[in-house]
Tab-separated table of C-alpha atoms and ligand atoms in Angstrom:
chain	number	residue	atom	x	y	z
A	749	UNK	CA	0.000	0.000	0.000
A	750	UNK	CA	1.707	3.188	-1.206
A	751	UNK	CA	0.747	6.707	0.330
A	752	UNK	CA	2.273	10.036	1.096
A	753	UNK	CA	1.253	13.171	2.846
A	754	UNK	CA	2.089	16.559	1.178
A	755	UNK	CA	1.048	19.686	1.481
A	756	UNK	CA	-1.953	21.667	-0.040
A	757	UNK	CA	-0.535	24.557	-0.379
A	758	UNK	CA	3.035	23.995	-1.320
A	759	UNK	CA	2.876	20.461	-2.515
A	760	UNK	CA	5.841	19.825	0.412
A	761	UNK	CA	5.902	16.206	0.502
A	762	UNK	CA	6.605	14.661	4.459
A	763	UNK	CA	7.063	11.354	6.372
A	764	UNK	CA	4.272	11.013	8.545
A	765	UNK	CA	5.649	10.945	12.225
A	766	UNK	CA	2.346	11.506	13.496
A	767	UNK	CA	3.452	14.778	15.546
A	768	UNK	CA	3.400	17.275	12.383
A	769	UNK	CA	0.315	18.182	12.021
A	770	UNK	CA	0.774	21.275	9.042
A	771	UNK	CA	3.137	22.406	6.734
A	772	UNK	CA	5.904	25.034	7.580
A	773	UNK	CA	4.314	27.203	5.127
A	774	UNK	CA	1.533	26.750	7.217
A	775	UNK	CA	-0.844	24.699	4.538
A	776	UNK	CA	-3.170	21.650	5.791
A	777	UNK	CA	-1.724	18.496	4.753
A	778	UNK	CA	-3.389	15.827	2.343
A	779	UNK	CA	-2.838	12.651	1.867
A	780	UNK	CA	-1.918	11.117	-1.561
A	781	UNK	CA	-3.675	7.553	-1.865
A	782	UNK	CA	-5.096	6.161	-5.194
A	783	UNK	CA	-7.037	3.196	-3.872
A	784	UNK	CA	-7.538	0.369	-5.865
A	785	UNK	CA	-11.273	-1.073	-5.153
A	786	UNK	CA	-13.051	-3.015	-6.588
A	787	UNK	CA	-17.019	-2.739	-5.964
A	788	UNK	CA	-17.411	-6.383	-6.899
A	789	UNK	CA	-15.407	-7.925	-3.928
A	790	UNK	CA	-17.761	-6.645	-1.062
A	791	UNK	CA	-20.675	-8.758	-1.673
A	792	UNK	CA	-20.571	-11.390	1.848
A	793	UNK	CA	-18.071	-9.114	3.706
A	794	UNK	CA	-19.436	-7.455	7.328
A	795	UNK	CA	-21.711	-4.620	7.162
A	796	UNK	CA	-19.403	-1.900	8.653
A	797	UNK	CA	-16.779	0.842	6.956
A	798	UNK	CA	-14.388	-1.391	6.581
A	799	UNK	CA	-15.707	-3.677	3.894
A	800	UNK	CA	-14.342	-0.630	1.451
A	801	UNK	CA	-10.942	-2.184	2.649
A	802	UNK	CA	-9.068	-1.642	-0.415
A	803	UNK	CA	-10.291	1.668	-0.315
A	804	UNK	CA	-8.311	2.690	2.906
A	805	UNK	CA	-4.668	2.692	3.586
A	806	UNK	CA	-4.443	1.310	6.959
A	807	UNK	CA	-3.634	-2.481	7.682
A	808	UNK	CA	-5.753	-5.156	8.674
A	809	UNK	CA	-5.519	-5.128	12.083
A	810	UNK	CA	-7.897	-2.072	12.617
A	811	UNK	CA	-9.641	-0.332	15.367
A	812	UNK	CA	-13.317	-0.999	15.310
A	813	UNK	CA	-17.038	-1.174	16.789
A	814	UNK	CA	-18.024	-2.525	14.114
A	815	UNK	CA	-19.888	1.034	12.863
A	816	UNK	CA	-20.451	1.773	9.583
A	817	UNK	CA	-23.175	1.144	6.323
A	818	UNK	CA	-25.413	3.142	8.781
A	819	UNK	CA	-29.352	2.820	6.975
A	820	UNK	CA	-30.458	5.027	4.213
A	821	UNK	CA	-33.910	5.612	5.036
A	822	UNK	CA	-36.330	8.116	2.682
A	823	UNK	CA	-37.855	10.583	5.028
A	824	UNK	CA	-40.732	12.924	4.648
A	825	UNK	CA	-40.363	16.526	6.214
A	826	UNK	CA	-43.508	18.388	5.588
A	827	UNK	CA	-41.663	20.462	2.805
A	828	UNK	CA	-39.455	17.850	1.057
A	829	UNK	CA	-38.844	14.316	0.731
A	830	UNK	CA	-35.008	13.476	1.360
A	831	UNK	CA	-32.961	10.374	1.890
A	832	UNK	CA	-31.605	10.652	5.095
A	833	UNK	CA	-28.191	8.318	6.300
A	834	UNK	CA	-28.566	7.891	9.925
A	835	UNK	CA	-25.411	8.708	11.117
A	836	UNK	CA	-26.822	9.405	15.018
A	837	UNK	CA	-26.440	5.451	15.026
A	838	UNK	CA	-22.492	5.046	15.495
A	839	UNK	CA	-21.383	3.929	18.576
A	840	UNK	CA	-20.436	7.042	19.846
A	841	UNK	CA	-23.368	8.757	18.395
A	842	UNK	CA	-22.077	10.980	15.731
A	843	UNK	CA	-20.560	10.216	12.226
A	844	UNK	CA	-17.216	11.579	13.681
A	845	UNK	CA	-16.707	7.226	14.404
A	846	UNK	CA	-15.705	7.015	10.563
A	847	UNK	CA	-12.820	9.481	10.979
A	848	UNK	CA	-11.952	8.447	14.403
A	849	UNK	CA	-11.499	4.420	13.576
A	850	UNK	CA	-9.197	5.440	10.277
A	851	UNK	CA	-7.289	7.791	12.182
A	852	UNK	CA	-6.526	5.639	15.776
A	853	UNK	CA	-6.218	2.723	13.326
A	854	UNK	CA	-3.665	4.339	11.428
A	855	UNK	CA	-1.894	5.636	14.954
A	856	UNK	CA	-2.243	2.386	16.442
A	857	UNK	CA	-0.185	1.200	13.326
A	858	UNK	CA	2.608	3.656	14.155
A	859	UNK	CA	2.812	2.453	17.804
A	860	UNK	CA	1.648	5.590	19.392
A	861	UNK	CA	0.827	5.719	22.963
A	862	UNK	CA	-0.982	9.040	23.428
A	863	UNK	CA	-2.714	11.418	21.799
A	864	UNK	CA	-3.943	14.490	22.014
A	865	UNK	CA	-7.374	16.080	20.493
A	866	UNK	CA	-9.499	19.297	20.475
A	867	UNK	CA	-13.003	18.930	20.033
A	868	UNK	CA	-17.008	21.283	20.353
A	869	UNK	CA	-17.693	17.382	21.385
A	870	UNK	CA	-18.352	14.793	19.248
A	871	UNK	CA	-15.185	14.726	17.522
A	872	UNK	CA	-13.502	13.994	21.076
A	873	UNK	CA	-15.801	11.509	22.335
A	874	UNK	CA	-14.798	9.962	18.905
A	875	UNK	CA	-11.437	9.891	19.645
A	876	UNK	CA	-11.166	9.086	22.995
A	877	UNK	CA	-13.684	6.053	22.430
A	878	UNK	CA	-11.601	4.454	20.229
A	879	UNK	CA	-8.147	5.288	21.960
A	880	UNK	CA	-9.977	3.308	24.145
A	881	UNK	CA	-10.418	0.508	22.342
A	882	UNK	CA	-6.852	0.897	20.937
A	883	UNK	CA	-5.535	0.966	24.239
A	884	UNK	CA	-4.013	4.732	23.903
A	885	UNK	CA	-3.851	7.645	26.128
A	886	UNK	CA	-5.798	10.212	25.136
A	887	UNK	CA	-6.360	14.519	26.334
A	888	UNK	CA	-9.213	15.895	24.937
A	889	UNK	CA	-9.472	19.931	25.225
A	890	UNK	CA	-13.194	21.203	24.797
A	891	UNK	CA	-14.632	24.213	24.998
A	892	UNK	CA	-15.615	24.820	28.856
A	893	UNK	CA	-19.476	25.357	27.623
A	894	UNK	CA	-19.597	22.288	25.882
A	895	UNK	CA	-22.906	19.870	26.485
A	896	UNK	CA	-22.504	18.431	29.792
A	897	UNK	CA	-23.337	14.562	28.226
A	898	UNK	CA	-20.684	15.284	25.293
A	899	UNK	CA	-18.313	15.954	28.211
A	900	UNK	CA	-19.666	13.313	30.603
A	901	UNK	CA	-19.407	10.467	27.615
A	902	UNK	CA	-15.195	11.626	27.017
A	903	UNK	CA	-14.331	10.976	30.458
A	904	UNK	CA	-16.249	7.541	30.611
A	905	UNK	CA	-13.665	6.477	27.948
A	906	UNK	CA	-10.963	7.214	30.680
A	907	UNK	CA	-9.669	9.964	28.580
A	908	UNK	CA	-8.670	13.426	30.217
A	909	UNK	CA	-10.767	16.238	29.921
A	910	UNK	CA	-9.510	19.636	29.886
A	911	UNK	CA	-12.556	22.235	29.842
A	912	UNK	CA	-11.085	25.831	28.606
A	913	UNK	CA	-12.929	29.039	28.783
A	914	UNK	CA	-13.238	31.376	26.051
A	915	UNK	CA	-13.987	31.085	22.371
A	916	UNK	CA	-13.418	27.702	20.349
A	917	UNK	CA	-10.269	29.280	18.983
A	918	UNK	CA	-8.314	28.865	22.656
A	919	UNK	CA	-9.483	25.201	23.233
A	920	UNK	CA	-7.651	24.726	19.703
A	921	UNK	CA	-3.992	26.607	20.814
A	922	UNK	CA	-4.600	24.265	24.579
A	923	UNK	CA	-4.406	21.485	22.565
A	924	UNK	CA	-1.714	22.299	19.990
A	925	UNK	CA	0.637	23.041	22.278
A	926	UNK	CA	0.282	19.792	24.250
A	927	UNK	CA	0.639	18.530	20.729
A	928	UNK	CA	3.954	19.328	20.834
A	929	UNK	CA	5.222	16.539	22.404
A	930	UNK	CA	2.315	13.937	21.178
A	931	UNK	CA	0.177	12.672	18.651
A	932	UNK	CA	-2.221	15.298	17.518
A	933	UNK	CA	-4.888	12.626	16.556
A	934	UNK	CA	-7.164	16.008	14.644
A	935	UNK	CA	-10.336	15.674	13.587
A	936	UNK	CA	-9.692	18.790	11.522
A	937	UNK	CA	-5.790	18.781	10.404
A	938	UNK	CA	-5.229	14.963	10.474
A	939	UNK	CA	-5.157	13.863	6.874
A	940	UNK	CA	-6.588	10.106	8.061
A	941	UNK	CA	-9.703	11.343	9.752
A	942	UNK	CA	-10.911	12.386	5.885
A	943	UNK	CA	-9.991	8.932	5.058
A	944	UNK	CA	-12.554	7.906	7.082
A	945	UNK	CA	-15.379	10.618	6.832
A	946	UNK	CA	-14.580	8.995	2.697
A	947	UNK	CA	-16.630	5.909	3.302
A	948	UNK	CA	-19.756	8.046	4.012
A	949	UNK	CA	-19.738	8.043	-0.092
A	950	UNK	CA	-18.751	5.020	-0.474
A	951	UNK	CA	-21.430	3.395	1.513
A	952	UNK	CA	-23.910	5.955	-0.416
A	953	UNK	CA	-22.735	4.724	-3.870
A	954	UNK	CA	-23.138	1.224	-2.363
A	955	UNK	CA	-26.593	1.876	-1.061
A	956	UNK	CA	-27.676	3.268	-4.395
A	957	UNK	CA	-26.419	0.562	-6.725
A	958	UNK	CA	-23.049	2.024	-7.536
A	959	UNK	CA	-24.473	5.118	-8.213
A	960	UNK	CA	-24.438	8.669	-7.081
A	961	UNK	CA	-26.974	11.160	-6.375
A	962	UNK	CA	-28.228	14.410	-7.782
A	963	UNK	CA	-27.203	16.216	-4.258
A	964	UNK	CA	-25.625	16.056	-1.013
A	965	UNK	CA	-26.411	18.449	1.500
A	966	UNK	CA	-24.287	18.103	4.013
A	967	UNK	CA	-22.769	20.554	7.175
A	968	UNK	CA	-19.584	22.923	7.237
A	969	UNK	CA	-18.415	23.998	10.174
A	970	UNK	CA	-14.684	22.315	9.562
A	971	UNK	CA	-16.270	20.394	6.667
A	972	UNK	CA	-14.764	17.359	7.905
A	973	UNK	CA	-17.576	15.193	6.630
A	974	UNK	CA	-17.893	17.284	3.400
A	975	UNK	CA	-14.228	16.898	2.735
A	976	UNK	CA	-14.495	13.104	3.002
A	977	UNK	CA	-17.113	12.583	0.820
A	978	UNK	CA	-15.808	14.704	-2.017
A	979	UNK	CA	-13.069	12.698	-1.728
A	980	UNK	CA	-14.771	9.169	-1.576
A	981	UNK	CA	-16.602	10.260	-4.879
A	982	UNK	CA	-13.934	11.614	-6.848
A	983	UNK	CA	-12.003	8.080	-6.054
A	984	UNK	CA	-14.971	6.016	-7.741
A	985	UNK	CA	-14.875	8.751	-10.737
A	986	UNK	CA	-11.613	8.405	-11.159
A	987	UNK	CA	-12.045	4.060	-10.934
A	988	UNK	CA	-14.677	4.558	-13.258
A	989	UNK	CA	-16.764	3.144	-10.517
A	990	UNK	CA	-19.521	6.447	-10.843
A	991	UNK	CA	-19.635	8.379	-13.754
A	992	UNK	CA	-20.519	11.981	-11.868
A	993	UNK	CA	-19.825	13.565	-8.894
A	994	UNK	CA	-23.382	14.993	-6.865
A	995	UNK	CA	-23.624	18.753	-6.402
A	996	UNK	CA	-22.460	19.731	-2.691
A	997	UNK	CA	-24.683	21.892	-0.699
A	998	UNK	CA	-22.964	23.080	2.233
A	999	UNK	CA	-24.872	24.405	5.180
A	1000	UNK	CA	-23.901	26.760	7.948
A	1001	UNK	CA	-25.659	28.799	11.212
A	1002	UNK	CA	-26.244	32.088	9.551
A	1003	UNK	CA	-24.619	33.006	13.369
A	1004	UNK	CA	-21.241	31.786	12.491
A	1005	UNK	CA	-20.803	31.448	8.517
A	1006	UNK	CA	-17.466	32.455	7.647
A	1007	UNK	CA	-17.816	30.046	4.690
A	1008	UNK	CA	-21.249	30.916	3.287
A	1009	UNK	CA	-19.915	34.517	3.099
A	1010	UNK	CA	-16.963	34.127	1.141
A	1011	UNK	CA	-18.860	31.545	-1.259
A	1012	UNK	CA	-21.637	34.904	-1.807
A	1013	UNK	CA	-18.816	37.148	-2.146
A	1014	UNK	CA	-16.342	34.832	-4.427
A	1015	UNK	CA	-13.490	34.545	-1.934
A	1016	UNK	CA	-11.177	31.344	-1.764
A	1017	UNK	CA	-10.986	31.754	1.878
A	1018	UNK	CA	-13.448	31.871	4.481
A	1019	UNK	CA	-14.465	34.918	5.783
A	1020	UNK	CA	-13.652	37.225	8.868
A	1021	UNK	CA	-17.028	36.923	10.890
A	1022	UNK	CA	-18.049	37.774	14.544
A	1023	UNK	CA	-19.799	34.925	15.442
A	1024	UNK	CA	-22.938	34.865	17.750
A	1025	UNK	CA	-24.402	32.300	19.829
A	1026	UNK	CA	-26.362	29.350	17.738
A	1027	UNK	CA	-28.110	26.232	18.964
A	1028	UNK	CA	-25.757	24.202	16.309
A	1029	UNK	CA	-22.884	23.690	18.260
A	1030	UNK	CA	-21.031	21.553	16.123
A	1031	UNK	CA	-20.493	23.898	12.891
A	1032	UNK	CA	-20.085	26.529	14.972
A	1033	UNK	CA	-16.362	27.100	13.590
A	1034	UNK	CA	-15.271	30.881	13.102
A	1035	UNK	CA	-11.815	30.128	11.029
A	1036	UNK	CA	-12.458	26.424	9.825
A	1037	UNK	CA	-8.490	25.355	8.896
A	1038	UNK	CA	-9.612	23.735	5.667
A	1039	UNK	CA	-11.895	26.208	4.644
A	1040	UNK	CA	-10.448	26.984	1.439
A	1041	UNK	CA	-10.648	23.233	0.651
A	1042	UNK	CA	-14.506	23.203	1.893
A	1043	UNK	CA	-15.167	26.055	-0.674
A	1044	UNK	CA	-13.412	24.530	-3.700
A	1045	UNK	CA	-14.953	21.073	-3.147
A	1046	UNK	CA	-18.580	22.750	-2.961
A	1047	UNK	CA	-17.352	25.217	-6.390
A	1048	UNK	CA	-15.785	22.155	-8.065
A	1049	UNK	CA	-19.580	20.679	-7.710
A	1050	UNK	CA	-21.415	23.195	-9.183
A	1051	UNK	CA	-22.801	23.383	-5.390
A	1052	UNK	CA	-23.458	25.970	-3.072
A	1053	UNK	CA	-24.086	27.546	0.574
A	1054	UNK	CA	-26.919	27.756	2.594
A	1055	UNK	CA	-27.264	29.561	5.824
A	1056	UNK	CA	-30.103	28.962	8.522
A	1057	UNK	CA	-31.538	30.731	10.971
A	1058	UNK	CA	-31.684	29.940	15.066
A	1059	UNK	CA	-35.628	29.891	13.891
A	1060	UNK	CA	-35.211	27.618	11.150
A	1061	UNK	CA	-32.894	25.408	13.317
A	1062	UNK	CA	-35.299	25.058	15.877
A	1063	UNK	CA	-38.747	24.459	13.619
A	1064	UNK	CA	-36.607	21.670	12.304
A	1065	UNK	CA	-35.385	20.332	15.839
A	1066	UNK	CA	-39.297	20.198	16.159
A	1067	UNK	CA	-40.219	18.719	13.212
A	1068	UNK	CA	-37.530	15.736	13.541
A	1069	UNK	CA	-38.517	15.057	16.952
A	1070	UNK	CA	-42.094	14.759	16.423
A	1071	UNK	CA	-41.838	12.838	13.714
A	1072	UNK	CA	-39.429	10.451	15.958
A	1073	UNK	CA	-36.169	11.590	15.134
A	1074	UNK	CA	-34.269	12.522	18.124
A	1075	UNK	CA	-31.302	14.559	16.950
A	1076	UNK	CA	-29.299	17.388	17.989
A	1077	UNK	CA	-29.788	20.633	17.315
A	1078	UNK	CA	-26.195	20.927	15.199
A	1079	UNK	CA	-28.361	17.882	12.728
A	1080	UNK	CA	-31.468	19.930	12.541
A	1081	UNK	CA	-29.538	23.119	11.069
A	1082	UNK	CA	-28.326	20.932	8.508
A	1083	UNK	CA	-31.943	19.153	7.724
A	1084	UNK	CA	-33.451	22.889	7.784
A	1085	UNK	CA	-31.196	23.723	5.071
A	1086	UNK	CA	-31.668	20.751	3.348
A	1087	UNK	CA	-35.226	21.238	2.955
A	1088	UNK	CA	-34.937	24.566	2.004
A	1089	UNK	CA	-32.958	23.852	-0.791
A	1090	UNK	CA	-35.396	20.905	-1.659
A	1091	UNK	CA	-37.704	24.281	-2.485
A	1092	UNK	CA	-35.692	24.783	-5.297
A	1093	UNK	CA	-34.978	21.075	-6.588
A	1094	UNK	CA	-35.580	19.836	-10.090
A	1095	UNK	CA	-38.192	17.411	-9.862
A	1096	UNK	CA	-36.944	14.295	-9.656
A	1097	UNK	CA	-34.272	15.334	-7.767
A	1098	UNK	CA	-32.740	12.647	-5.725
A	1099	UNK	CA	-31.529	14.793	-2.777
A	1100	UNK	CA	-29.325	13.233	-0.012
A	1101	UNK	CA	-28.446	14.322	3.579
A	1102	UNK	CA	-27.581	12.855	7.413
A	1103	UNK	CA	-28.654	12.746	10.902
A	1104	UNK	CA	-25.331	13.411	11.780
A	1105	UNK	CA	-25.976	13.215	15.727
A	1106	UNK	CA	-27.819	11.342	18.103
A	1107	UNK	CA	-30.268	14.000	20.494
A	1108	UNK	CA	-29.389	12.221	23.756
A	1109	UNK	CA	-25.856	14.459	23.097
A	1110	UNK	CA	-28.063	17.187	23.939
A	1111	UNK	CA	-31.384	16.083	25.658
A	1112	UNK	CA	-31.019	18.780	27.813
A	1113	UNK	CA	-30.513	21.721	25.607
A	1114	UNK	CA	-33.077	20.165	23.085
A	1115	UNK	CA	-35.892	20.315	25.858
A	1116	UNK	CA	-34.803	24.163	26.203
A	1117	UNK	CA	-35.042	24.960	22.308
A	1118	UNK	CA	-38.093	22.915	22.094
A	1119	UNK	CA	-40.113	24.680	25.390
A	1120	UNK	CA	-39.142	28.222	24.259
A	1121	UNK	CA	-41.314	27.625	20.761
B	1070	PLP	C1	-18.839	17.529	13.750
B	1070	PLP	C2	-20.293	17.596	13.514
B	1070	PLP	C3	-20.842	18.325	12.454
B	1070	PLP	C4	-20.058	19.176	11.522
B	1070	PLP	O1	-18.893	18.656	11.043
B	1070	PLP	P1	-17.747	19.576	10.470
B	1070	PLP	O2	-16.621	18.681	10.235
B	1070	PLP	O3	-17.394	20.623	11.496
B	1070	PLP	O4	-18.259	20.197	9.231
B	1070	PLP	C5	-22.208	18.262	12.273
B	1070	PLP	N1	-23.008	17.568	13.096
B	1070	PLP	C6	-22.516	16.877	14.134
B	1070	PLP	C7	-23.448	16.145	15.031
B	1070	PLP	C8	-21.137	16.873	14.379
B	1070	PLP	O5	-20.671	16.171	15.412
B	1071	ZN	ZN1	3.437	23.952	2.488
């Protein structure tokens, strides 16, 4: 298996010694990987991410829960019709288990003993779950107003938590500077945690007979999900295995959408913003580190932005959880926007989204949204 990690900006090409975690130039870093699957082999194998084995550079003896091919259920929302991939089902609730099991997989590999990771939440109970399972030390650093069940589930893994005040941006420069002298297992900078977020299309293309749909409207706050399904897709295109890539719709709180403003203005970087409060948590990201790579994927698509409302969020919160679909508020931003674009849908349209996490994150703050309607 042949791979490399360079960098996006420079093309600087390093040996991965799991503590660099950018380029000197200060560019993200990407990994170069041409997998060679084969869509016919799969047939038989487990239903979890790693039956797209060829498909992801890590060895065999991975870390897993055995998550992954999560259902692809059609969904009626009283303005659209949408197929939905339940994503809330993971073990650790969130769709953050696809880049967590590549990336401690891949660490694991390397022999690391600790790690260190920055998280609004689910990205850190992620982690820490399965540097669990690996048997690795982990730190998380969250933000000290994080959910009090995100926070509660991190330290069940036997992980340390380190709560720091302030915005997002300080909980980020805690944890890179006890990066310093560990693995930085990022959600955000780590090249392998895309690798995993990749099977998302994978298992999509699988679901829909090799095939890909119209549209995928999916969330950017780091666009760590986004990222890794623009790069499952343009794999298969490249394999010949799909013959298009969908149009990405990228959805962000109109409270904190650095990246929806520089898409309306034509910038290649995200946008200065001052952020105010919003209900979804996890995109709540004022200077996402691979923003520039969020707004080419969703340009490179023929896609575009969408930002919602705190009102739209929480019709939406109300909506899925009446109609049974307990999911946090950060999931209901991103179904709010994809039914609004729905409005404007060809007909015909096959339209695709996620519950991306599981409500019990957030029971409490979902029973304060919901009573204040
Ligand atoms: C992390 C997360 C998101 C957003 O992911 P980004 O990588 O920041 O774009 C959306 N929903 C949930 C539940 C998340 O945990
Ligand atoms: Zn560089």
């Amino acid at each position: 298996m042949t791979w490399s990690v360079h960098c996006s900006q420079c093309g600087r090409v390093y040996d991965d010694d799991a503590v660099r975690f950018r380029c000197d130039c200060g560019g993200v870093l990407d990994l170069l990987f041409e997998p060679h699957f084969d869509p016919g082999t799969v047939a038989g194998r487990p239903h979890d991410l790693w039956r797209y084995r060829e498909a992801l550079p890590v060895g065999r003896d991975v870390v897993t829960m055995g998550g992954g091919c999560t259902p692809l259920l059609t969904v009626a929302f009283h303005t659209a019709t949408l197929l939905v991939k339940q994503e809330q089902l993971f073990p650790t609730g969130s769709y953050k288990d696809r880049g967590a099991a590549l990336l401690i997989s891949h660490l694991h590999e390397l022999g690391v003993r600790r790690v260190v990771e920055d998280s609004s939440g689910n990205a850190g109970c992620a982690v820490a779950a399965y540097a669990a399972r690996a048997g690795i030390a982990c730190d998380i650093y969250v933000p000290a107003d994080t959910s009090p069940a995100k926070t509660a589930q991190i330290e069940a893994y036997g992980a340390t938590l380190h709560r720091i005040p302030g915005p997002r941006e300080e909980t980020a420069e805690a944890a890179l500077e006890a990066a310093t002298t560990c693995a930085y297992a990022s959600h955000v900078y780590s090249p392998w945690f895309l690798q995993g977020t990749k099977t998302f299309a994978y298992e999509i293309a699988e679901q829909l007979g090799w095939t890909v749909p119209d549209t995928l409207v999916l969330p950017a706050g780091n666009g760590t999900l986004l990222l890794g399904a623009f790069i499952g897709f343009e794999e298969m295109r490249w394999a010949g295995i799909v013959d298009q890539m969908p149009r990405l719709i990228a959805v962000q709180a109109a409270a904190c959408a650095p990246l929806a403003d520089a898409f309306a203005k034509g910038m290649e970087r995200p946008a200065e913003v001052h952020a105010t409060h919003t209900a979804a948590e996890g995109i709540a990201i004022a200077a996402p580190a691979r923003g520039a790579q969020v707004l080419a994927a969703v340009r490179a698509t023929g896609g575009s932005f969408l930002a919602v409302s705190e009102q739209e969020i929480a019709a939406s919160l109300k909506e899925c959880c009446l109609g049974g679909w307990f999911i946090e508020p950060t999931s209901a931003a991103v179904i709010a926007g994809a039914c609004r674009y729905a409005e404007t849908a060809a007909p015909g349209e096959t339209i695709v989204t996620a519950f991306t996490g599981h409500g019990l994150k957030a029971a409490a703050k979902i029973a304060e949204i919901l009573t204040q309607r």
